Amino acid sequence: MAAGALSWALRAARQVLPSPCPRQVRSYYVDWRMLRDVKRRKMAYEYADERLRINAIRKNSILPRELQEAADKEIAALPRDSCPARIHNRCVMTSRPRGVKRRWRLSRIVFRHFADHAQMSGVQRAMW
Amino acid sequence: STSSVLSTDKDKSAASKDSTPEGVSKGQEDGAETPKQQLLDIIGSMKVEVSYRKKLQQLKASESKKQALKKLEGPDSEGSVPQGATEDTQRGKALNPELVKAASAVASSLPRNKKQTESELLAQLRRHEETTDKQKKGGTINLRNVISEMTVKRQTPAQRVAMLSGRLSLQVDEDGQRIRPERSSAQSIDSRSLKVGKRLNIFTKASREPEHALKTVSSPTIWDLEFAKEVAAVTAQPPRNGFEEMIQWTKEGILWEYPIDNEVGMEDDAEFHEHIFLEKHLEGFPKEGPIRHFMELVICGLSKNPYLSVKQKVEHIEWFQKYFEEKKELLQEI
């Protein structure tokens, strides 16, 4: 039990691969949900081609229906995390699932914090 | 101190030359001056600052004096030394009269045969002078061999203009315009090939052993890599200013390279026809039927896709081929 928890802890603390960058690199994700999201993104990238091809067979009016049904079964057999629909854009800094602006990948609170401290290039307080 | 030495030499040489002119005057029958006369002229003309004319006179005087000495040495001394000395004098080399005087003074101071020692010293001096002159002229390298290979290159005005324009274009354009000066240099090398002609022996051939020694070492071990990394980490100084920081970021890959190249990391060597005309990959498929129809649509879509490389498109088509082959039994039922 303790060993299992330890192993999980180690896996959560994902070490970045040795890179030539000498400065400090973030070696932990904000929380487990962020980690799971990262895993889903990686898997979706791996299976993207296969999903595309099988879907091309499925969403087809030319090929026979039996073939399309076989393709349905195949795509369902793929791992669940390979589906891109399961990816959720969380805040990069705080892992907040809601209120995330896509352009900056930040939640509204973090965005406001950085913008007020003049750390967002080209962002200004609106006044008109 | 040199002036005092000279004065003492003058005295000594005057004393020594008194003995020699006696022998010379007997043997001398040319129209040249006697050595004593020549010596006196030299002493008279010797000053701290000697003009060019005086130097010439000195040279001529010393040359004639040497000839006189040669005649002296001929009957007096034996051996190879004076013969070598005579050969030197025959070349018409001029010795510094001060050196000659010093030599004669030294010879007079020694207890042995004055004339022999004097002749030997003079011979030594002459040899020294000869070597220095030779080195000055560069005779040791024997430039004639080097220059024989060279020819004066006559450039036409058109060629000159082309060269100048090539140099100017180097500064203006950066892509593709460097081919011109490279071509001209290659042509100039071809016209006179490098391996023709006598060996000049200016450079010694470096031994090949260290290269072999390096090759026998195995590929860098992990320890070597770690050491190299450590050295790089230690020597890497923190950036002194913003420019160095930006350079560091560019090396790490954080910052893009400017001007921005849209095709970084995308090396597509294939021509446009390989992207568009993909029908040749459809050979494994049946020629009629829904599958063919489907594959033609696939190919149409792929040809319009600018974001995939040719390799990726071919991979797509091959996957479909494999998939349909696996499903052949299913298809036969239909």
Short mmCIF file of C-alpha atoms in Angstrom, two decimals:
data_model
loop_
_atom_site.label_atom_id
_atom_site.label_comp_id
_atom_site.label_asym_id
_atom_site.label_seq_id
_atom_site.Cartn_x
_atom_site.Cartn_y
_atom_site.Cartn_z
CA MET A 1 0.00 0.00 0.00
CA ALA A 2 2.72 2.43 0.97
CA ALA A 3 4.85 1.22 -1.93
CA GLY A 4 1.96 1.77 -4.31
CA ALA A 5 1.43 5.27 -2.99
CA LEU A 6 5.13 5.97 -3.29
CA SER A 7 5.23 4.79 -6.90
CA TRP A 8 2.24 6.95 -7.71
CA ALA A 9 3.92 9.88 -6.05
CA LEU A 10 7.01 9.31 -8.13
CA ARG A 11 4.99 9.14 -11.28
CA ALA A 12 3.15 12.33 -10.43
CA ALA A 13 6.46 14.06 -9.94
CA ARG A 14 7.26 13.82 -13.63
CA GLN A 15 10.88 14.68 -14.15
CA VAL A 16 11.59 16.62 -17.29
CA LEU A 17 13.96 14.84 -19.65
CA PRO A 18 17.58 16.01 -19.37
CA SER A 19 17.82 19.04 -21.59
CA PRO A 20 20.75 21.38 -22.20
CA CYS A 21 18.83 24.19 -20.45
CA PRO A 22 20.79 25.00 -17.31
CA ARG A 23 18.18 27.02 -15.46
CA GLN A 24 15.59 25.68 -13.09
CA VAL A 25 12.82 23.73 -14.77
CA ARG A 26 9.43 22.99 -13.26
CA SER A 27 9.50 19.33 -12.40
CA TYR A 28 6.01 18.92 -10.93
CA TYR A 29 2.58 19.51 -12.42
CA VAL A 30 0.18 21.64 -10.47
CA ASP A 31 -2.11 18.72 -9.58
CA TRP A 32 -3.14 15.25 -10.64
CA ARG A 33 -5.91 16.47 -12.91
CA MET A 34 -3.39 18.44 -14.86
CA LEU A 35 -1.22 15.33 -15.09
CA ARG A 36 -4.13 13.27 -16.43
CA ASP A 37 -4.85 15.95 -18.99
CA VAL A 38 -1.22 15.84 -20.08
CA LYS A 39 -1.43 12.06 -20.48
CA ARG A 40 -4.58 12.37 -22.56
CA ARG A 41 -2.95 14.91 -24.84
CA LYS A 42 0.06 12.68 -25.41
CA MET A 43 -2.09 9.67 -26.19
CA ALA A 44 -4.32 11.65 -28.53
CA TYR A 45 -1.22 12.72 -30.41
CA GLU A 46 -0.07 9.11 -30.76
CA TYR A 47 -3.35 7.77 -32.08
CA ALA A 48 -4.32 10.78 -34.14
CA ASP A 49 -3.42 9.26 -37.51
CA GLU A 50 -5.20 5.97 -36.88
CA ARG A 51 -8.31 7.68 -35.65
CA LEU A 52 -8.31 9.91 -38.71
CA ARG A 53 -8.07 6.97 -41.09
CA ILE A 54 -10.71 4.87 -39.38
CA ASN A 55 -13.03 7.82 -39.22
CA ALA A 56 -12.49 8.40 -42.92
CA ILE A 57 -13.78 4.88 -43.54
CA ARG A 58 -16.69 5.38 -41.18
CA LYS A 59 -17.93 8.78 -42.39
CA ASN A 60 -18.33 7.53 -45.93
CA SER A 61 -21.18 7.08 -48.29
CA ILE A 62 -19.26 5.03 -50.85
CA LEU A 63 -17.95 2.05 -48.92
CA PRO A 64 -20.28 -0.74 -47.92
CA ARG A 65 -21.98 -0.51 -44.58
CA GLU A 66 -20.41 -3.71 -43.25
CA LEU A 67 -17.02 -2.20 -43.63
CA GLN A 68 -18.10 0.90 -41.81
CA GLU A 69 -19.51 -1.13 -38.94
CA ALA A 70 -16.25 -3.02 -38.63
CA ALA A 71 -14.45 0.30 -38.51
CA ASP A 72 -16.85 1.41 -35.74
CA LYS A 73 -15.88 -1.53 -33.67
CA GLU A 74 -12.21 -0.89 -34.25
CA ILE A 75 -12.31 2.69 -33.18
CA ALA A 76 -14.22 1.79 -30.06
CA ALA A 77 -11.50 -0.70 -29.21
CA LEU A 78 -8.88 2.00 -29.09
CA PRO A 79 -7.91 3.28 -25.58
CA ARG A 80 -10.33 5.80 -24.22
CA ASP A 81 -7.71 8.47 -23.53
CA SER A 82 -6.73 8.56 -27.20
CA CYS A 83 -9.85 10.52 -27.99
CA PRO A 84 -9.14 14.24 -28.46
CA ALA A 85 -12.55 15.15 -27.10
CA ARG A 86 -11.40 14.20 -23.64
CA ILE A 87 -8.79 16.92 -23.62
CA HIS A 88 -9.82 19.89 -21.54
CA ASN A 89 -8.01 23.20 -21.75
CA ARG A 90 -7.02 23.98 -18.21
CA CYS A 91 -5.12 26.96 -16.92
CA VAL A 92 -1.41 26.39 -17.31
CA MET A 93 -0.45 28.03 -14.02
CA THR A 94 -3.24 26.98 -11.67
CA SER A 95 -4.95 24.08 -13.51
CA ARG A 96 -8.32 25.85 -13.24
CA PRO A 97 -10.81 24.16 -15.61
CA ARG A 98 -13.08 27.16 -16.03
CA GLY A 99 -12.52 30.75 -17.07
CA VAL A 100 -9.52 29.93 -19.25
CA LYS A 101 -8.73 32.24 -22.16
CA ARG A 102 -7.49 30.16 -25.07
CA ARG A 103 -4.98 32.64 -26.43
CA TRP A 104 -2.99 32.82 -23.22
CA ARG A 105 -3.90 29.41 -21.77
CA LEU A 106 -4.43 31.19 -18.45
CA SER A 107 -7.36 31.45 -16.13
CA ARG A 108 -8.95 34.85 -15.68
CA ILE A 109 -7.47 35.39 -12.24
CA VAL A 110 -3.88 34.63 -13.28
CA PHE A 111 -4.33 36.72 -16.41
CA ARG A 112 -5.44 39.68 -14.38
CA HIS A 113 -2.55 39.21 -11.98
CA PHE A 114 0.05 39.23 -14.71
CA ALA A 115 -1.57 42.02 -16.68
CA ASP A 116 -1.66 44.29 -13.65
CA HIS A 117 2.00 43.67 -12.97
CA ALA A 118 2.77 44.55 -16.62
CA GLN A 119 4.04 41.06 -17.40
CA MET A 120 1.71 40.50 -20.35
CA SER A 121 3.12 41.98 -23.51
CA GLY A 122 0.64 44.18 -25.34
CA VAL A 123 -2.11 43.89 -22.75
CA GLN A 124 -3.52 47.10 -21.37
CA ARG A 125 -6.41 48.03 -19.11
CA ALA A 126 -9.40 48.89 -21.25
CA MET A 127 -10.59 52.44 -21.05
CA TRP A 128 -12.91 54.07 -23.52
CA SER B 1 84.29 52.09 -25.58
CA THR B 2 84.08 51.17 -29.24
CA SER B 3 85.95 54.30 -30.18
CA SER B 4 88.71 53.49 -27.73
CA VAL B 5 88.90 49.96 -29.14
CA LEU B 6 89.17 51.38 -32.60
CA SER B 7 91.93 53.73 -31.57
CA THR B 8 93.88 50.90 -30.01
CA ASP B 9 93.24 48.79 -33.11
CA LYS B 10 94.49 51.63 -35.23
CA ASP B 11 97.71 51.70 -33.28
CA LYS B 12 98.12 47.95 -33.35
CA SER B 13 97.18 47.62 -36.96
CA ALA B 14 99.56 50.39 -37.82
CA ALA B 15 102.24 48.49 -35.96
CA SER B 16 101.32 45.15 -37.58
CA LYS B 17 100.86 46.51 -41.05
CA ASP B 18 104.35 47.91 -40.90
CA SER B 19 105.66 44.36 -41.07
CA THR B 20 103.28 43.21 -43.82
CA PRO B 21 103.72 46.00 -46.35
CA GLU B 22 107.38 45.13 -46.46
CA GLY B 23 106.53 41.72 -47.88
CA VAL B 24 103.76 43.10 -50.05
CA SER B 25 105.72 45.84 -51.64
CA LYS B 26 108.16 43.26 -52.90
CA GLY B 27 105.54 41.02 -54.43
CA GLN B 28 103.15 43.75 -55.51
CA GLU B 29 103.56 44.82 -59.09
CA ASP B 30 100.03 45.94 -60.01
CA GLY B 31 98.92 49.49 -60.37
CA ALA B 32 96.86 49.17 -57.14
CA GLU B 33 97.79 51.00 -53.99
CA THR B 34 99.88 49.35 -51.35
CA PRO B 35 98.01 47.89 -48.41
CA LYS B 36 99.61 50.46 -46.18
CA GLN B 37 98.28 53.24 -48.33
CA GLN B 38 94.86 51.63 -48.37
CA LEU B 39 94.90 51.21 -44.61
CA LEU B 40 95.90 54.81 -44.09
CA ASP B 41 93.09 55.90 -46.37
CA ILE B 42 90.65 53.83 -44.40
CA ILE B 43 91.86 55.19 -41.10
CA GLY B 44 91.67 58.68 -42.44
CA SER B 45 88.17 58.17 -43.73
CA MET B 46 86.99 56.43 -40.57
CA LYS B 47 84.57 58.60 -38.66
CA VAL B 48 81.56 58.03 -36.48
CA GLU B 49 79.20 58.96 -39.31
CA VAL B 50 80.48 57.76 -42.64
CA SER B 51 78.87 59.09 -45.79
CA TYR B 52 77.82 56.82 -48.65
CA ARG B 53 80.68 57.85 -50.89
CA LYS B 54 83.17 57.07 -48.17
CA LYS B 55 81.56 53.70 -47.68
CA LEU B 56 81.93 52.90 -51.33
CA GLN B 57 85.55 53.95 -51.18
CA GLN B 58 86.03 51.76 -48.16
CA LEU B 59 84.45 48.82 -49.94
CA LYS B 60 86.69 49.26 -52.95
CA ALA B 61 89.71 49.71 -50.71
CA SER B 62 88.90 46.60 -48.73
CA GLU B 63 88.38 44.60 -51.92
CA SER B 64 91.74 45.61 -53.31
CA LYS B 65 93.31 44.99 -49.92
CA LYS B 66 91.89 41.50 -49.90
CA GLN B 67 93.45 40.82 -53.25
CA ALA B 68 96.75 41.99 -51.86
CA LEU B 69 96.30 39.79 -48.82
CA LYS B 70 95.50 36.87 -51.07
CA LYS B 71 98.83 37.33 -52.79
CA LEU B 72 100.42 37.54 -49.37
CA GLU B 73 98.78 34.37 -48.16
CA GLY B 74 99.57 32.46 -51.32
CA PRO B 75 103.33 32.20 -50.84
CA ASP B 76 103.22 32.28 -47.02
CA SER B 77 100.74 29.78 -45.58
CA GLU B 78 99.70 26.32 -46.65
CA GLY B 79 96.60 24.26 -46.08
CA SER B 80 92.99 24.45 -47.06
CA VAL B 81 92.09 27.48 -45.01
CA PRO B 82 93.70 30.13 -47.21
CA GLN B 83 92.43 28.38 -50.34
CA GLY B 84 88.94 28.69 -49.00
CA ALA B 85 89.68 32.27 -48.13
CA THR B 86 90.91 32.97 -51.64
CA GLU B 87 87.76 31.48 -53.06
CA ASP B 88 85.79 33.80 -50.84
CA THR B 89 87.79 36.82 -51.87
CA GLN B 90 87.34 35.93 -55.50
CA ARG B 91 83.63 36.46 -55.03
CA GLY B 92 84.34 40.10 -54.37
CA LYS B 93 82.81 40.28 -50.91
CA ALA B 94 83.50 43.36 -48.85
CA LEU B 95 84.37 42.94 -45.21
CA ASN B 96 83.89 45.61 -42.65
CA PRO B 97 87.29 47.33 -42.34
CA GLU B 98 86.81 47.67 -38.60
CA LEU B 99 86.44 43.92 -38.33
CA VAL B 100 89.55 43.48 -40.43
CA LYS B 101 91.44 45.81 -38.17
CA ALA B 102 90.20 44.00 -35.10
CA ALA B 103 91.27 40.67 -36.60
CA SER B 104 94.73 41.96 -37.37
CA ALA B 105 95.02 43.37 -33.84
CA VAL B 106 94.04 40.02 -32.33
CA ALA B 107 96.47 38.22 -34.58
CA SER B 108 99.26 40.54 -33.55
CA SER B 109 98.44 39.99 -29.87
CA LEU B 110 98.74 36.21 -30.20
CA PRO B 111 102.24 34.72 -29.93
CA ARG B 112 102.01 32.37 -32.95
CA ASN B 113 102.43 33.09 -36.60
CA LYS B 114 100.68 36.45 -37.00
CA LYS B 115 99.97 36.20 -40.68
CA GLN B 116 98.42 32.75 -40.49
CA THR B 117 96.15 33.67 -37.60
CA GLU B 118 95.18 36.86 -39.33
CA SER B 119 94.30 35.01 -42.52
CA GLU B 120 92.27 32.44 -40.60
CA LEU B 121 90.34 35.13 -38.74
CA LEU B 122 89.64 36.98 -41.95
CA ALA B 123 88.43 33.78 -43.56
CA GLN B 124 86.05 33.21 -40.67
CA LEU B 125 84.75 36.73 -40.97
CA ARG B 126 84.21 36.31 -44.65
CA ARG B 127 82.27 33.13 -44.15
CA HIS B 128 80.04 34.85 -41.57
CA GLU B 129 79.35 37.69 -43.95
CA GLU B 130 78.61 35.29 -46.72
CA THR B 131 76.02 33.37 -44.74
CA THR B 132 74.31 36.51 -43.54
CA ASP B 133 74.18 37.90 -47.05
CA LYS B 134 72.84 34.64 -48.37
CA GLN B 135 70.07 34.61 -45.78
CA LYS B 136 69.27 38.22 -46.54
CA LYS B 137 68.89 37.41 -50.22
CA GLY B 138 66.96 34.29 -49.38
CA GLY B 139 69.36 32.05 -51.20
CA THR B 140 68.93 29.18 -48.76
CA ILE B 141 65.41 28.62 -50.01
CA ASN B 142 66.54 28.98 -53.59
CA LEU B 143 63.74 31.22 -54.75
CA ARG B 144 64.43 30.49 -58.37
CA ASN B 145 62.66 27.16 -58.08
CA VAL B 146 59.68 28.77 -56.40
CA ILE B 147 59.37 31.58 -58.87
CA SER B 148 59.84 29.35 -61.90
CA GLU B 149 56.39 27.93 -61.35
CA MET B 150 54.70 31.27 -61.06
CA THR B 151 53.56 33.23 -64.07
CA VAL B 152 52.27 36.73 -64.29
CA LYS B 153 48.52 36.55 -64.55
CA ARG B 154 47.17 39.01 -67.07
CA GLN B 155 43.61 40.00 -66.27
CA THR B 156 41.42 41.42 -68.97
CA PRO B 157 39.49 44.50 -67.99
CA ALA B 158 36.31 42.48 -68.28
CA GLN B 159 37.59 39.96 -65.76
CA ARG B 160 38.59 42.73 -63.43
CA VAL B 161 35.14 44.25 -63.65
CA ALA B 162 33.57 40.86 -62.99
CA MET B 163 35.75 40.38 -59.91
CA LEU B 164 34.84 43.80 -58.55
CA SER B 165 31.17 43.24 -59.21
CA GLY B 166 31.41 39.85 -57.55
CA ARG B 167 32.93 41.41 -54.46
CA LEU B 168 30.25 44.09 -54.36
CA SER B 169 27.48 41.57 -54.82
CA LEU B 170 28.88 39.56 -51.90
CA GLN B 171 28.18 42.48 -49.65
CA VAL B 172 24.70 43.11 -51.02
CA ASP B 173 23.20 39.67 -51.54
CA GLU B 174 23.53 36.84 -49.13
CA ASP B 175 21.80 33.98 -50.88
CA GLY B 176 23.22 32.30 -53.90
CA GLN B 177 25.47 35.09 -55.11
CA ARG B 178 28.57 33.61 -53.57
CA ILE B 179 28.84 31.05 -56.31
CA ARG B 180 30.55 33.46 -58.69
CA PRO B 181 33.79 34.17 -56.79
CA GLU B 182 34.06 30.51 -55.86
CA ARG B 183 33.86 29.52 -59.49
CA SER B 184 36.61 31.93 -60.53
CA SER B 185 38.95 30.68 -57.81
CA ALA B 186 38.31 27.09 -58.84
CA GLN B 187 39.07 27.95 -62.44
CA SER B 188 42.34 29.67 -61.54
CA ILE B 189 43.42 26.55 -59.63
CA ASP B 190 42.54 24.26 -62.54
CA SER B 191 44.60 26.17 -65.10
CA ARG B 192 47.74 25.66 -63.02
CA SER B 193 47.41 22.33 -61.32
CA LEU B 194 48.86 21.99 -57.86
CA LYS B 195 50.75 18.73 -58.29
CA VAL B 196 52.83 19.66 -61.31
CA GLY B 197 56.45 20.80 -60.95
CA LYS B 198 59.55 20.13 -58.88
CA ARG B 199 59.21 19.70 -55.13
CA LEU B 200 60.29 22.81 -53.25
CA ASN B 201 60.74 21.14 -49.83
CA ILE B 202 59.57 24.21 -47.98
CA PHE B 203 57.17 22.32 -45.74
CA THR B 204 58.00 19.10 -43.96
CA LYS B 205 55.46 16.35 -44.18
CA ALA B 206 53.70 15.90 -40.85
CA SER B 207 53.76 12.37 -39.50
CA ARG B 208 50.51 10.43 -39.76
CA GLU B 209 50.84 8.53 -36.46
CA PRO B 210 48.79 10.80 -34.19
CA GLU B 211 45.81 10.43 -36.53
CA HIS B 212 45.93 6.68 -36.23
CA ALA B 213 46.30 6.92 -32.49
CA LEU B 214 43.16 9.03 -32.30
CA LYS B 215 41.18 6.64 -34.47
CA THR B 216 41.95 3.65 -32.26
CA VAL B 217 40.28 5.38 -29.29
CA SER B 218 36.72 4.13 -28.93
CA SER B 219 33.66 6.32 -29.27
CA PRO B 220 33.25 8.78 -26.36
CA THR B 221 32.16 6.99 -23.22
CA ILE B 222 29.45 8.19 -20.85
CA TRP B 223 32.14 9.54 -18.56
CA ASP B 224 33.58 11.61 -21.37
CA LEU B 225 30.15 13.00 -22.17
CA GLU B 226 29.54 13.83 -18.54
CA PHE B 227 32.90 15.51 -18.29
CA ALA B 228 32.19 17.53 -21.40
CA LYS B 229 28.83 18.58 -19.97
CA GLU B 230 30.46 19.55 -16.69
CA VAL B 231 33.08 21.64 -18.46
CA ALA B 232 30.40 23.37 -20.54
CA ALA B 233 28.34 24.09 -17.42
CA VAL B 234 31.32 25.52 -15.56
CA THR B 235 32.54 27.68 -18.42
CA ALA B 236 29.09 29.00 -19.27
CA GLN B 237 29.08 32.48 -17.77
CA PRO B 238 25.77 34.19 -17.00
CA PRO B 239 24.82 36.61 -19.77
CA ARG B 240 26.26 40.08 -19.32
CA ASN B 241 23.54 41.85 -21.23
CA GLY B 242 20.26 41.37 -23.04
CA PHE B 243 21.92 40.43 -26.31
CA GLU B 244 23.81 37.54 -24.76
CA GLU B 245 20.64 36.42 -23.03
CA MET B 246 18.83 36.37 -26.36
CA ILE B 247 21.70 34.43 -27.92
CA GLN B 248 21.50 31.87 -25.15
CA TRP B 249 17.75 31.53 -25.57
CA THR B 250 18.11 31.07 -29.31
CA LYS B 251 20.64 28.29 -28.75
CA GLU B 252 18.30 26.57 -26.31
CA GLY B 253 15.40 26.88 -28.72
CA ILE B 254 13.27 29.17 -26.60
CA LEU B 255 13.61 32.05 -29.04
CA TRP B 256 13.09 31.75 -32.75
CA GLU B 257 15.72 32.78 -35.23
CA TYR B 258 15.15 36.09 -36.96
CA PRO B 259 14.21 36.73 -39.76
CA ILE B 260 11.54 34.16 -39.07
CA ASP B 261 11.80 31.15 -41.31
CA ASN B 262 8.39 29.55 -41.76
CA GLU B 263 9.89 26.25 -42.78
CA VAL B 264 12.05 25.56 -39.74
CA GLY B 265 12.14 21.86 -39.04
CA MET B 266 10.29 21.10 -42.24
CA GLU B 267 12.68 19.57 -44.72
CA ASP B 268 10.67 18.65 -47.75
CA ASP B 269 12.99 17.80 -50.58
CA ALA B 270 10.20 16.45 -52.78
CA GLU B 271 9.00 18.28 -55.85
CA PHE B 272 5.41 19.43 -56.34
CA HIS B 273 4.57 16.59 -58.70
CA GLU B 274 5.32 14.05 -55.98
CA HIS B 275 2.73 15.73 -53.79
CA ILE B 276 -0.01 15.98 -56.36
CA PHE B 277 0.28 12.97 -58.65
CA LEU B 278 -0.18 10.17 -56.16
CA GLU B 279 -1.89 7.71 -58.51
CA LYS B 280 1.23 5.60 -58.82
CA HIS B 281 0.73 4.52 -55.20
CA LEU B 282 -2.69 3.11 -56.07
CA GLU B 283 -1.31 0.08 -57.86
CA GLY B 284 -2.11 -2.34 -55.05
CA PHE B 285 -5.84 -1.60 -55.15
CA PRO B 286 -8.53 -3.16 -57.37
CA LYS B 287 -9.21 -1.08 -60.43
CA GLU B 288 -12.95 -0.94 -60.07
CA GLY B 289 -15.40 -0.85 -57.28
CA PRO B 290 -16.13 1.29 -54.27
CA ILE B 291 -12.66 0.89 -52.81
CA ARG B 292 -11.06 2.42 -55.83
CA HIS B 293 -13.56 5.26 -55.72
CA PHE B 294 -12.82 5.77 -52.05
CA MET B 295 -9.04 5.73 -52.60
CA GLU B 296 -9.27 8.23 -55.41
CA LEU B 297 -11.10 10.58 -53.08
CA VAL B 298 -8.40 10.01 -50.49
CA ILE B 299 -5.72 10.85 -53.02
CA CYS B 300 -7.58 13.98 -54.11
CA GLY B 301 -7.69 15.13 -50.50
CA LEU B 302 -4.03 14.36 -49.86
CA SER B 303 -2.89 16.20 -52.96
CA LYS B 304 -4.59 19.32 -51.72
CA ASN B 305 -2.98 19.07 -48.29
CA PRO B 306 0.05 21.36 -48.00
CA TYR B 307 0.85 20.47 -44.41
CA LEU B 308 1.86 16.85 -44.85
CA SER B 309 5.13 15.62 -46.27
CA VAL B 310 5.23 13.11 -49.12
CA LYS B 311 6.33 10.43 -46.69
CA GLN B 312 3.29 10.95 -44.49
CA LYS B 313 0.93 10.82 -47.48
CA VAL B 314 2.49 7.60 -48.66
CA GLU B 315 2.13 6.17 -45.18
CA HIS B 316 -1.60 6.98 -45.19
CA ILE B 317 -2.12 5.18 -48.49
CA GLU B 318 -0.11 2.16 -47.34
CA TRP B 319 -2.15 1.90 -44.16
CA PHE B 320 -5.33 1.81 -46.21
CA GLN B 321 -3.85 -0.89 -48.38
CA LYS B 322 -3.01 -3.02 -45.37
CA TYR B 323 -6.42 -2.42 -43.84
CA PHE B 324 -8.31 -3.46 -46.95
CA GLU B 325 -6.17 -6.55 -47.37
CA GLU B 326 -7.02 -7.62 -43.85
CA LYS B 327 -10.67 -7.03 -44.53
CA LYS B 328 -10.64 -8.99 -47.78
CA GLU B 329 -12.59 -11.91 -46.34
CA LEU B 330 -15.29 -9.58 -45.16
CA LEU B 331 -15.38 -7.95 -48.53
CA GLN B 332 -15.73 -11.28 -50.32
CA GLU B 333 -18.94 -11.98 -48.45
CA ILE B 334 -20.45 -8.78 -49.75
#
